[in-house]
PDB file of C-alpha atoms in Angstrom:
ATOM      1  CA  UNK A  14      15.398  -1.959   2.921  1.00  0.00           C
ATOM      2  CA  UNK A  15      12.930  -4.825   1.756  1.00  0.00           C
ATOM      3  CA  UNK A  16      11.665  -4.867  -1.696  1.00  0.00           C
ATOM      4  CA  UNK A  17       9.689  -8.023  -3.017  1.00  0.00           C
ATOM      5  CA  UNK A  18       9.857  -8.881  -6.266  1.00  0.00           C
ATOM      6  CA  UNK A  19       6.129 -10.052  -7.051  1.00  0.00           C
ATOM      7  CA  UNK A  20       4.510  -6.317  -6.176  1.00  0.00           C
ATOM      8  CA  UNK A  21       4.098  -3.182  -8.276  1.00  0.00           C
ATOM      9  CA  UNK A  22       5.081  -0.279  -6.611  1.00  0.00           C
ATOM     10  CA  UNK A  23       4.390   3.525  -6.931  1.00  0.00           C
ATOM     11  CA  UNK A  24       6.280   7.019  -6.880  1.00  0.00           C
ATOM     12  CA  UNK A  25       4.166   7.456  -2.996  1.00  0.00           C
ATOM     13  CA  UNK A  26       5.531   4.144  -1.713  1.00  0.00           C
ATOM     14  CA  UNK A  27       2.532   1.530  -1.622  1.00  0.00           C
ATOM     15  CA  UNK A  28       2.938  -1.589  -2.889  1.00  0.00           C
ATOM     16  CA  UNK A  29       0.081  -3.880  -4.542  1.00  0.00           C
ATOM     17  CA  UNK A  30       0.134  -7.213  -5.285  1.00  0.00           C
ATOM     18  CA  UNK A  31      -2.458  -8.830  -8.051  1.00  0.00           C
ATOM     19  CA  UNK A  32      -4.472 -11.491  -7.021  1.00  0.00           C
ATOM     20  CA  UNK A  33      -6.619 -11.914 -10.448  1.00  0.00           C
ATOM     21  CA  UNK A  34      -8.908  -9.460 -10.900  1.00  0.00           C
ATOM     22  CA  UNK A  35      -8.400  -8.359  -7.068  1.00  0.00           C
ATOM     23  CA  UNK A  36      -5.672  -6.543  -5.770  1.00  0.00           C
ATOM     24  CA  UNK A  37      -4.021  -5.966  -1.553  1.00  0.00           C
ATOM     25  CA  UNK A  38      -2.429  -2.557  -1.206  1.00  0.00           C
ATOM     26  CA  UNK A  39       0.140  -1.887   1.668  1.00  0.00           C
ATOM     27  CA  UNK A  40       2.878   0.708   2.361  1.00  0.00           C
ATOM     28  CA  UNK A  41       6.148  -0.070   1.518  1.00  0.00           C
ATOM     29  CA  UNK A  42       8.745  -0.600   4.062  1.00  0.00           C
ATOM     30  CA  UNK A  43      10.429   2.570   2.969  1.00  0.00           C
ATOM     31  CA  UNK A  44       7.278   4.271   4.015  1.00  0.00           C
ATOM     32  CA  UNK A  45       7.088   2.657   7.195  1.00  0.00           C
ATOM     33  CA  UNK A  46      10.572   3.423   7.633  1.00  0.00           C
ATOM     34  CA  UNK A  47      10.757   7.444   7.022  1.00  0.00           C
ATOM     35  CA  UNK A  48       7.049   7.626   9.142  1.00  0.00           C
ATOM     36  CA  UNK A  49       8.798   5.651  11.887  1.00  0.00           C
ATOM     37  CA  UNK A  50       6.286   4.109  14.766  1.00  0.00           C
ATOM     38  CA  UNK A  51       2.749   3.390  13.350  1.00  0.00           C
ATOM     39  CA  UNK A  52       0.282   4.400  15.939  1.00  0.00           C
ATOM     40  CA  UNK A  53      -3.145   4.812  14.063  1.00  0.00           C
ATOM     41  CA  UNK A  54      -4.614   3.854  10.282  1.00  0.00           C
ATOM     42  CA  UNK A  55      -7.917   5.219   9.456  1.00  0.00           C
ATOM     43  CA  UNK A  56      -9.136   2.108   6.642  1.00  0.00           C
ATOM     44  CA  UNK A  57     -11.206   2.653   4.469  1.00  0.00           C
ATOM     45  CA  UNK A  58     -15.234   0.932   4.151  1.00  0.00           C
ATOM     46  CA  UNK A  59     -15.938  -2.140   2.153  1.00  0.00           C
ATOM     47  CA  UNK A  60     -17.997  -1.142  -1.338  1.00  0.00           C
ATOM     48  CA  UNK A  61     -15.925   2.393  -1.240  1.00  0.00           C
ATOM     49  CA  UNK A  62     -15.036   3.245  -4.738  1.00  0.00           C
ATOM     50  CA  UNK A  63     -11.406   4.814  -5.978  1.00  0.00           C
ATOM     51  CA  UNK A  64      -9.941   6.363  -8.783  1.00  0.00           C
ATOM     52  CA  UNK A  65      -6.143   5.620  -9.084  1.00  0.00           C
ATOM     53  CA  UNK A  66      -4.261   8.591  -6.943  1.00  0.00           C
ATOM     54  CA  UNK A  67      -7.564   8.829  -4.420  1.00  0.00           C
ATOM     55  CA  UNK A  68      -6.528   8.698  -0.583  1.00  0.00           C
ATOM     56  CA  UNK A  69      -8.004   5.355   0.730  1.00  0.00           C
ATOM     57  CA  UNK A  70      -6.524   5.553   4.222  1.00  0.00           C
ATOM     58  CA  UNK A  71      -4.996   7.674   6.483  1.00  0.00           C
ATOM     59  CA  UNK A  72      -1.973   6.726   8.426  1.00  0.00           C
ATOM     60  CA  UNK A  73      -0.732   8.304  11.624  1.00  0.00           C
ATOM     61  CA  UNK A  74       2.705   7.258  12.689  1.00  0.00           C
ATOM     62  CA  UNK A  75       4.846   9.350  15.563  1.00  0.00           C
ATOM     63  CA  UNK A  76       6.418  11.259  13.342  1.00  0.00           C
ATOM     64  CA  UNK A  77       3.139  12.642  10.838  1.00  0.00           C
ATOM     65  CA  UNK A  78       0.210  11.751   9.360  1.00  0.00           C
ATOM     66  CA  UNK A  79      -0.416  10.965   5.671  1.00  0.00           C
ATOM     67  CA  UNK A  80      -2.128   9.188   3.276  1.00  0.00           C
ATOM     68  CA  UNK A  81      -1.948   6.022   1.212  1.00  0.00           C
ATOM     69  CA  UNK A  82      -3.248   6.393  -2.440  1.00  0.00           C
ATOM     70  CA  UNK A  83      -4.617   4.170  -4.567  1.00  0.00           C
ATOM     71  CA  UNK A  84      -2.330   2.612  -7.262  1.00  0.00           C
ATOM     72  CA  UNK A  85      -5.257   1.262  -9.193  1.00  0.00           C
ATOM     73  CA  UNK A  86      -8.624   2.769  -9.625  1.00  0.00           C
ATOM     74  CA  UNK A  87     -11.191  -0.418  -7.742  1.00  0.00           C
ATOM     75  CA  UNK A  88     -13.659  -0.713  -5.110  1.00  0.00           C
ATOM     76  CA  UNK A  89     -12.864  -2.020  -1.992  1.00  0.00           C
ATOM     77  CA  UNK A  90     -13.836  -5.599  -1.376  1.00  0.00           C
ATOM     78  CA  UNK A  91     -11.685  -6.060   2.366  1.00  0.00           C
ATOM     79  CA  UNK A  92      -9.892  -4.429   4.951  1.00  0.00           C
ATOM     80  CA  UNK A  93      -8.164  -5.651   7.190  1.00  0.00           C
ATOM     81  CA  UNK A  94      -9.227  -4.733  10.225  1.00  0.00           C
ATOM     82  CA  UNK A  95      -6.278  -5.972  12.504  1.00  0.00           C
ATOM     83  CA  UNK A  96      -4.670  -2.882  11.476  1.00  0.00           C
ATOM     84  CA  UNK A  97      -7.438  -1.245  13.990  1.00  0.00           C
ATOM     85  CA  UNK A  98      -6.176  -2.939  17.164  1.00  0.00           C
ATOM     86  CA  UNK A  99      -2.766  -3.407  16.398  1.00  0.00           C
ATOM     87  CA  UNK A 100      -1.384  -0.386  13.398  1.00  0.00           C
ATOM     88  CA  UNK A 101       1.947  -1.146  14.650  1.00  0.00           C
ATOM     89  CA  UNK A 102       2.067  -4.362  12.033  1.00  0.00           C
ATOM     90  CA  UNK A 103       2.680  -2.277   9.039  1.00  0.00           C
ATOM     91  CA  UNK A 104       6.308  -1.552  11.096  1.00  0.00           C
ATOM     92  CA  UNK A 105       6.779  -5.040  11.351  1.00  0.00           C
ATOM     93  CA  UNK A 106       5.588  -6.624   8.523  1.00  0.00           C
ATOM     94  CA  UNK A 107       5.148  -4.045   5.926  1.00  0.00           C
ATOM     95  CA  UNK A 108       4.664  -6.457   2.543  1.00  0.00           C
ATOM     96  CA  UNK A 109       2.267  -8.982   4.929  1.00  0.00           C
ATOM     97  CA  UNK A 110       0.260  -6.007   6.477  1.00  0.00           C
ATOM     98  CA  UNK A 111      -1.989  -4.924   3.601  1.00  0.00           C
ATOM     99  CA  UNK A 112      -4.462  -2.373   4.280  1.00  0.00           C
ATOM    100  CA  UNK A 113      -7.404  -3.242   1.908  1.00  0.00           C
ATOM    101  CA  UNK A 114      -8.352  -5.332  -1.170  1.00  0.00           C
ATOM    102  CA  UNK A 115      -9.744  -4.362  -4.346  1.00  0.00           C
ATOM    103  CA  UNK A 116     -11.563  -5.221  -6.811  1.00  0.00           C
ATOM    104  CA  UNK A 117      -9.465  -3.965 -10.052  1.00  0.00           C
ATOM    105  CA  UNK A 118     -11.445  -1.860 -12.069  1.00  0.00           C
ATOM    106  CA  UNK A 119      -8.987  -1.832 -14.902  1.00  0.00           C
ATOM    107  CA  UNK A 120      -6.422  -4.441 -15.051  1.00  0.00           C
ATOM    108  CA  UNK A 121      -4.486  -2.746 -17.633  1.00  0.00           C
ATOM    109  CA  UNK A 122      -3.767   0.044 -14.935  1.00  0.00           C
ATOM    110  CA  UNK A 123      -1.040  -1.702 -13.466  1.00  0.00           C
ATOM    111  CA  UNK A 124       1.186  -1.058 -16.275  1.00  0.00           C
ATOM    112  CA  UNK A 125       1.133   2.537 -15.455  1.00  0.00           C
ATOM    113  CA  UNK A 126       3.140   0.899 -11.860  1.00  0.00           C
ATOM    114  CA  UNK A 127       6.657   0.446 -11.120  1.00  0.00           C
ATOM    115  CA  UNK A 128       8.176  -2.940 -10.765  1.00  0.00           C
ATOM    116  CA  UNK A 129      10.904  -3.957  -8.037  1.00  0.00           C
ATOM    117  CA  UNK A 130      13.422  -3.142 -10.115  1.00  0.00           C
ATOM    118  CA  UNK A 131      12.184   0.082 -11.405  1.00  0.00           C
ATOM    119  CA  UNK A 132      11.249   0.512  -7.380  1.00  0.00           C
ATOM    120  CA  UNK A 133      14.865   0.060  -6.505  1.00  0.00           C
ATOM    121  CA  UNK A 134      16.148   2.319  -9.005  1.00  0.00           C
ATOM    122  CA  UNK A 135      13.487   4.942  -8.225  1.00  0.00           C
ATOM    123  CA  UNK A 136      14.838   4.420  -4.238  1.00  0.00           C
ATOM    124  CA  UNK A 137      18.552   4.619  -5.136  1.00  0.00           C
ATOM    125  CA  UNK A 138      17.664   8.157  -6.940  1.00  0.00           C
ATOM    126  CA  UNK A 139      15.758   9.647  -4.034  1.00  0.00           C
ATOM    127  CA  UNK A 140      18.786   8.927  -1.711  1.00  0.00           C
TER     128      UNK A 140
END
């Protein structure tokens, strides 16, 4: 199981990866994992605003549904919208399929995130 070393991570399994005051959030490839074969994502619209633990998207996968959260609170500035024709990239590339980009309201707030290592640790105790 993949886990970069230049993302914050959180307890729900997204990733996010700073970009100055703008941020990508994806689903970790644990998450894509356990869901197993992606088959929808309901993104979220440009200039929608979220607190940190809102649902910004909706994933359907073959297995369940369920949401991605917000690690940071933001407003969305991008989505990527090849997720709508082709969902199946966040099996295949889970840390280069990010779902949307932010604009950070609070930079501070990812210090409240887990870093690989505290990811790794956090995986090794939900086995």
């Amino acid at each position: 199981m993949e886990v970069k070393k230049d993302l914050f991570y959180t307890k729900d399994h997204e990733w996010l990866k700073v970009d100055g005051e703008e941020a990508y959030i994806g689903l970790c490839d644990y998450a894509q994992e356990h869901l197993g074969e992606i088959v929808y994502v309901e993104l979220p619209d440009e200039d929608d605003e979220f607190e940190a633990g809102d649902s910004v998207a909706a994933i359907e996968s073959t297995k369940a549904a369920s949401d991605l959260f917000a690690p940071v609170a933001g407003t969305v500035v991008e989505v990527n919208e090849e997720l709508e024709d082709a969902p199946e990239m966040l099996n295949e590339k889970p840390y280069d399929a990010w779902i949307c980009k932010i604009k950070m309201e609070n930079a501070d707030d990812v210090n409240e995130l887990m870093s690989a290592a505290d990811y790794e640790k956090f995986l090794q105790e939900e086995a």
